[in-house]
Amino acid sequence: MERKHLVVLSGAGISAESGLKTFRDSDGLWENYNVYEVATPEAWDANPSLVLQFYNERRDQVCKASPNKGHTLLALLDDYFDCTIITQNIDDLHERAGSEKVLHLHGEIMNARSSVNETAVYRLKPGAHIHMGDRCEWGSQLRPDVVWFGEAVTQLEPAAQIVAQADIIVIVGTSLNVYPAAGLVQYSQPEAKIYLIDPQDVYVPYLDHRVVKILKKASEGCEILLNLLLKNA
């Protein structure tokens, strides 16, 4: 019997339980940095050293963090479903928890890439930093493989195609406020089941009547979700 296609849309809330913060935690500040001074093309042009320092610190944090119960429970879905995780997070905690198919909408902190050729991507070893003067084979400075504010989300179209094929959609760790990622759920088929895990009663535009809401934080909600899905499998 063919397994159902399940798509998870994950956001910062699930990584927060592993101790990783985002700029939305405090009035436009991300770990005491103004996001527009470290996470825009203009910031890179003005002060690339500061941008590299900021992302080197974030990479160090990711390497020290561990997947939490929510990540682990979502990885278990691979045993029962054809599961794809589409995440807004730049960390690799889903992969380290065991999830096999993960699409990163906003890039990956554990990668570097050319500053002039976005297809020239290089995996970094844990603990590695990117320094000024580190260059790709074509001679351009390496930068974080992260989508900055004002840059195109190149993975958005592939993500939309994946959502459009889903039998089940799970939304966890995101309040669906950040576009264009927040609009992905609207590509779902009318018959697709939608579950939303969030401690707040988040409204899902156009689709709220179809959503089963689990009003819990990510880890606790993922446990409830897994029980629901296996009971109905």
Short mmCIF file of C-alpha atoms in Angstrom, two decimals:
data_model
loop_
_atom_site.label_atom_id
_atom_site.label_comp_id
_atom_site.label_asym_id
_atom_site.label_seq_id
_atom_site.Cartn_x
_atom_site.Cartn_y
_atom_site.Cartn_z
CA MET A 1 0.00 0.00 0.00
CA GLU A 2 1.37 3.41 -0.99
CA ARG A 3 2.17 5.60 1.96
CA LYS A 4 0.43 8.96 2.31
CA HIS A 5 2.46 12.06 1.53
CA LEU A 6 2.86 14.18 4.67
CA VAL A 7 4.42 17.65 4.58
CA VAL A 8 5.62 19.48 7.67
CA LEU A 9 5.95 23.28 7.56
CA SER A 10 8.25 24.16 10.46
CA GLY A 11 9.46 27.46 11.85
CA ALA A 12 11.44 29.04 14.63
CA GLY A 13 9.18 27.79 17.43
CA ILE A 14 10.49 24.25 17.18
CA SER A 15 14.14 25.31 17.29
CA ALA A 16 13.44 27.69 20.16
CA GLU A 17 12.96 24.65 22.40
CA SER A 18 16.59 23.77 21.61
CA GLY A 19 17.69 27.24 22.74
CA LEU A 20 17.99 28.92 19.34
CA LYS A 21 16.50 32.40 19.03
CA THR A 22 15.39 34.44 16.04
CA PHE A 23 15.15 38.17 15.43
CA ARG A 24 11.43 38.08 16.20
CA ASP A 25 12.14 37.36 19.84
CA SER A 26 12.92 40.99 20.62
CA ASP A 27 11.82 43.98 18.55
CA GLY A 28 13.92 43.46 15.45
CA LEU A 29 17.01 42.37 17.38
CA TRP A 30 18.61 38.99 16.78
CA GLU A 31 20.96 38.12 19.64
CA ASN A 32 21.41 41.88 20.27
CA TYR A 33 22.20 42.64 16.63
CA ASN A 34 20.02 44.86 14.47
CA VAL A 35 18.90 42.43 11.76
CA TYR A 36 19.20 45.07 9.05
CA GLU A 37 22.88 45.49 9.90
CA VAL A 38 23.66 41.78 9.57
CA ALA A 39 21.00 40.12 7.41
CA THR A 40 20.57 42.17 4.23
CA PRO A 41 22.57 42.54 0.99
CA GLU A 42 23.15 46.16 1.98
CA ALA A 43 24.69 45.04 5.28
CA TRP A 44 27.00 42.68 3.40
CA ASP A 45 28.12 45.49 1.09
CA ALA A 46 28.65 47.90 4.00
CA ASN A 47 30.34 45.63 6.55
CA PRO A 48 30.95 42.04 5.43
CA SER A 49 33.21 41.36 8.42
CA LEU A 50 30.35 42.08 10.83
CA VAL A 51 27.98 39.89 8.82
CA LEU A 52 30.45 37.00 8.86
CA GLN A 53 31.00 37.46 12.60
CA PHE A 54 27.26 37.35 13.23
CA TYR A 55 26.70 34.15 11.26
CA ASN A 56 29.82 32.51 12.66
CA GLU A 57 28.33 33.06 16.12
CA ARG A 58 24.97 31.66 15.00
CA ARG A 59 26.72 28.62 13.51
CA ASP A 60 28.54 28.02 16.78
CA GLN A 61 25.19 28.12 18.59
CA VAL A 62 23.65 25.62 16.19
CA CYS A 63 26.59 23.24 16.63
CA LYS A 64 26.18 23.36 20.41
CA ALA A 65 22.39 22.86 20.25
CA SER A 66 20.75 19.46 20.12
CA PRO A 67 17.51 18.33 18.49
CA ASN A 68 14.63 18.38 20.95
CA LYS A 69 11.69 16.04 21.40
CA GLY A 70 9.73 17.83 18.69
CA HIS A 71 12.44 17.23 16.10
CA THR A 72 12.73 13.59 17.13
CA LEU A 73 8.98 12.95 16.96
CA LEU A 74 8.76 14.52 13.51
CA ALA A 75 11.60 12.29 12.35
CA LEU A 76 9.52 9.27 13.41
CA LEU A 77 6.95 10.24 10.79
CA ASP A 78 9.35 8.86 8.16
CA ASP A 79 8.49 5.38 9.43
CA TYR A 80 4.81 5.75 8.57
CA PHE A 81 4.53 8.38 5.81
CA ASP A 82 6.30 9.72 2.77
CA CYS A 83 7.38 12.73 4.81
CA THR A 84 8.96 15.98 3.64
CA ILE A 85 9.88 18.78 6.02
CA ILE A 86 9.86 22.30 4.60
CA THR A 87 11.50 24.52 7.17
CA GLN A 88 12.07 28.24 7.53
CA ASN A 89 14.90 27.42 9.93
CA ILE A 90 18.53 27.63 8.85
CA ASP A 91 19.75 25.11 11.44
CA ASP A 92 20.27 21.39 10.81
CA LEU A 93 18.36 20.05 13.80
CA HIS A 94 15.74 18.25 11.69
CA GLU A 95 18.50 16.35 9.89
CA ARG A 96 20.35 15.52 13.09
CA ALA A 97 17.11 14.19 14.57
CA GLY A 98 16.88 11.76 11.66
CA SER A 99 14.51 13.37 9.15
CA GLU A 100 15.53 12.26 5.68
CA LYS A 101 13.87 14.80 3.38
CA VAL A 102 14.30 18.42 4.48
CA LEU A 103 13.95 21.49 2.27
CA HIS A 104 15.37 24.71 3.73
CA LEU A 105 13.47 27.73 2.42
CA HIS A 106 15.91 30.26 3.84
CA GLY A 107 19.19 28.44 3.37
CA GLU A 108 21.47 26.51 5.70
CA ILE A 109 23.81 27.94 8.30
CA MET A 110 26.15 24.96 7.90
CA ASN A 111 26.85 25.93 4.29
CA ALA A 112 28.96 28.65 2.72
CA ARG A 113 28.46 29.86 -0.81
CA SER A 114 30.03 32.12 -3.35
CA SER A 115 29.02 35.76 -3.08
CA VAL A 116 28.50 35.96 -6.86
CA ASN A 117 27.27 32.44 -7.74
CA GLU A 118 24.51 31.10 -5.50
CA THR A 119 24.88 27.60 -6.96
CA ALA A 120 28.46 27.30 -5.66
CA VAL A 121 27.71 25.91 -2.19
CA TYR A 122 30.15 24.30 0.24
CA ARG A 123 29.41 22.27 3.37
CA LEU A 124 31.21 23.50 6.46
CA LYS A 125 32.60 21.24 9.15
CA PRO A 126 31.13 21.68 12.67
CA GLY A 127 32.86 24.58 14.36
CA ALA A 128 34.16 26.07 11.11
CA HIS A 129 34.01 29.82 10.51
CA ILE A 130 33.93 31.83 7.29
CA HIS A 131 36.64 34.51 7.24
CA MET A 132 37.30 37.49 5.05
CA GLY A 133 39.58 36.25 2.31
CA ASP A 134 37.97 32.79 2.16
CA ARG A 135 37.13 32.39 -1.51
CA CYS A 136 35.48 29.93 -3.85
CA GLU A 137 37.38 28.41 -6.77
CA TRP A 138 36.31 31.33 -8.98
CA GLY A 139 37.84 33.84 -6.61
CA SER A 140 34.78 35.40 -4.98
CA GLN A 141 34.42 35.87 -1.22
CA LEU A 142 32.45 33.16 0.59
CA ARG A 143 29.29 34.21 2.44
CA PRO A 144 26.69 32.34 4.52
CA ASP A 145 24.30 30.24 2.44
CA VAL A 146 21.34 32.09 3.98
CA VAL A 147 18.55 34.06 2.34
CA TRP A 148 18.74 37.64 3.56
CA PHE A 149 15.94 40.17 3.74
CA GLY A 150 15.43 41.52 0.24
CA GLU A 151 16.71 38.39 -1.51
CA ALA A 152 14.60 35.95 -3.49
CA VAL A 153 13.46 32.73 -1.82
CA THR A 154 14.55 30.43 -4.65
CA GLN A 155 13.19 27.30 -2.96
CA LEU A 156 9.66 28.69 -2.77
CA GLU A 157 8.43 27.19 -6.05
CA PRO A 158 9.74 23.66 -5.30
CA ALA A 159 8.18 23.94 -1.84
CA ALA A 160 4.81 24.96 -3.29
CA GLN A 161 4.88 21.95 -5.61
CA ILE A 162 5.55 19.64 -2.65
CA VAL A 163 2.68 21.14 -0.62
CA ALA A 164 0.32 20.76 -3.59
CA GLN A 165 0.94 16.99 -3.54
CA ALA A 166 0.38 16.52 0.20
CA ASP A 167 -2.32 14.32 1.71
CA ILE A 168 -1.55 15.70 5.19
CA ILE A 169 0.02 19.03 6.19
CA VAL A 170 1.45 19.77 9.62
CA ILE A 171 2.31 23.34 10.63
CA VAL A 172 4.56 23.64 13.69
CA GLY A 173 6.66 26.41 15.19
CA THR A 174 5.41 29.15 12.87
CA SER A 175 2.63 31.69 13.36
CA LEU A 176 2.21 32.05 9.58
CA ASN A 177 3.13 35.73 9.69
CA VAL A 178 6.27 35.68 7.55
CA TYR A 179 5.63 35.81 3.81
CA PRO A 180 6.18 34.35 1.33
CA ALA A 181 6.65 31.18 3.42
CA ALA A 182 3.33 31.72 5.23
CA GLY A 183 1.45 31.42 1.96
CA LEU A 184 2.63 27.89 1.21
CA VAL A 185 -0.29 26.21 2.96
CA GLN A 186 -2.65 27.85 0.46
CA TYR A 187 -1.22 25.55 -2.24
CA SER A 188 -2.76 22.55 -0.47
CA GLN A 189 -5.39 20.42 -2.15
CA PRO A 190 -8.98 20.80 -0.81
CA GLU A 191 -8.97 17.23 0.50
CA ALA A 192 -5.65 17.54 2.35
CA LYS A 193 -5.87 17.36 6.15
CA ILE A 194 -4.20 20.25 7.96
CA TYR A 195 -2.90 20.20 11.54
CA LEU A 196 -1.50 23.27 13.28
CA ILE A 197 0.59 23.06 16.46
CA ASP A 198 0.88 26.35 18.34
CA PRO A 199 0.16 27.47 21.91
CA GLN A 200 -1.81 30.38 20.44
CA ASP A 201 -5.01 30.06 18.42
CA VAL A 202 -3.38 31.10 15.14
CA TYR A 203 -5.75 32.07 12.34
CA VAL A 204 -4.97 30.47 8.98
CA PRO A 205 -6.23 32.78 6.20
CA TYR A 206 -8.79 31.19 3.85
CA LEU A 207 -8.26 27.73 5.35
CA ASP A 208 -9.02 28.12 9.05
CA HIS A 209 -12.20 26.03 8.82
CA ARG A 210 -10.13 23.04 7.64
CA VAL A 211 -7.47 23.20 10.34
CA VAL A 212 -7.23 20.88 13.33
CA LYS A 213 -5.53 22.98 16.00
CA ILE A 214 -3.32 21.54 18.74
CA LEU A 215 -2.87 24.39 21.23
CA LYS A 216 0.48 23.29 22.63
CA LYS A 217 4.16 24.12 22.23
CA ALA A 218 6.04 22.23 19.55
CA SER A 219 7.33 19.20 21.45
CA GLU A 220 4.13 18.49 23.38
CA GLY A 221 2.03 19.16 20.32
CA CYS A 222 4.11 16.80 18.16
CA GLU A 223 3.46 14.00 20.63
CA ILE A 224 -0.30 14.60 20.43
CA LEU A 225 -0.07 14.82 16.65
CA LEU A 226 1.79 11.52 16.31
CA ASN A 227 -0.86 9.76 18.39
CA LEU A 228 -3.64 11.28 16.27
CA LEU A 229 -2.02 10.36 12.99
CA LEU A 230 -1.23 6.78 13.96
CA LYS A 231 -4.74 6.28 15.34
CA ASN A 232 -6.20 7.43 12.02
CA ALA A 233 -3.66 5.69 9.79
#
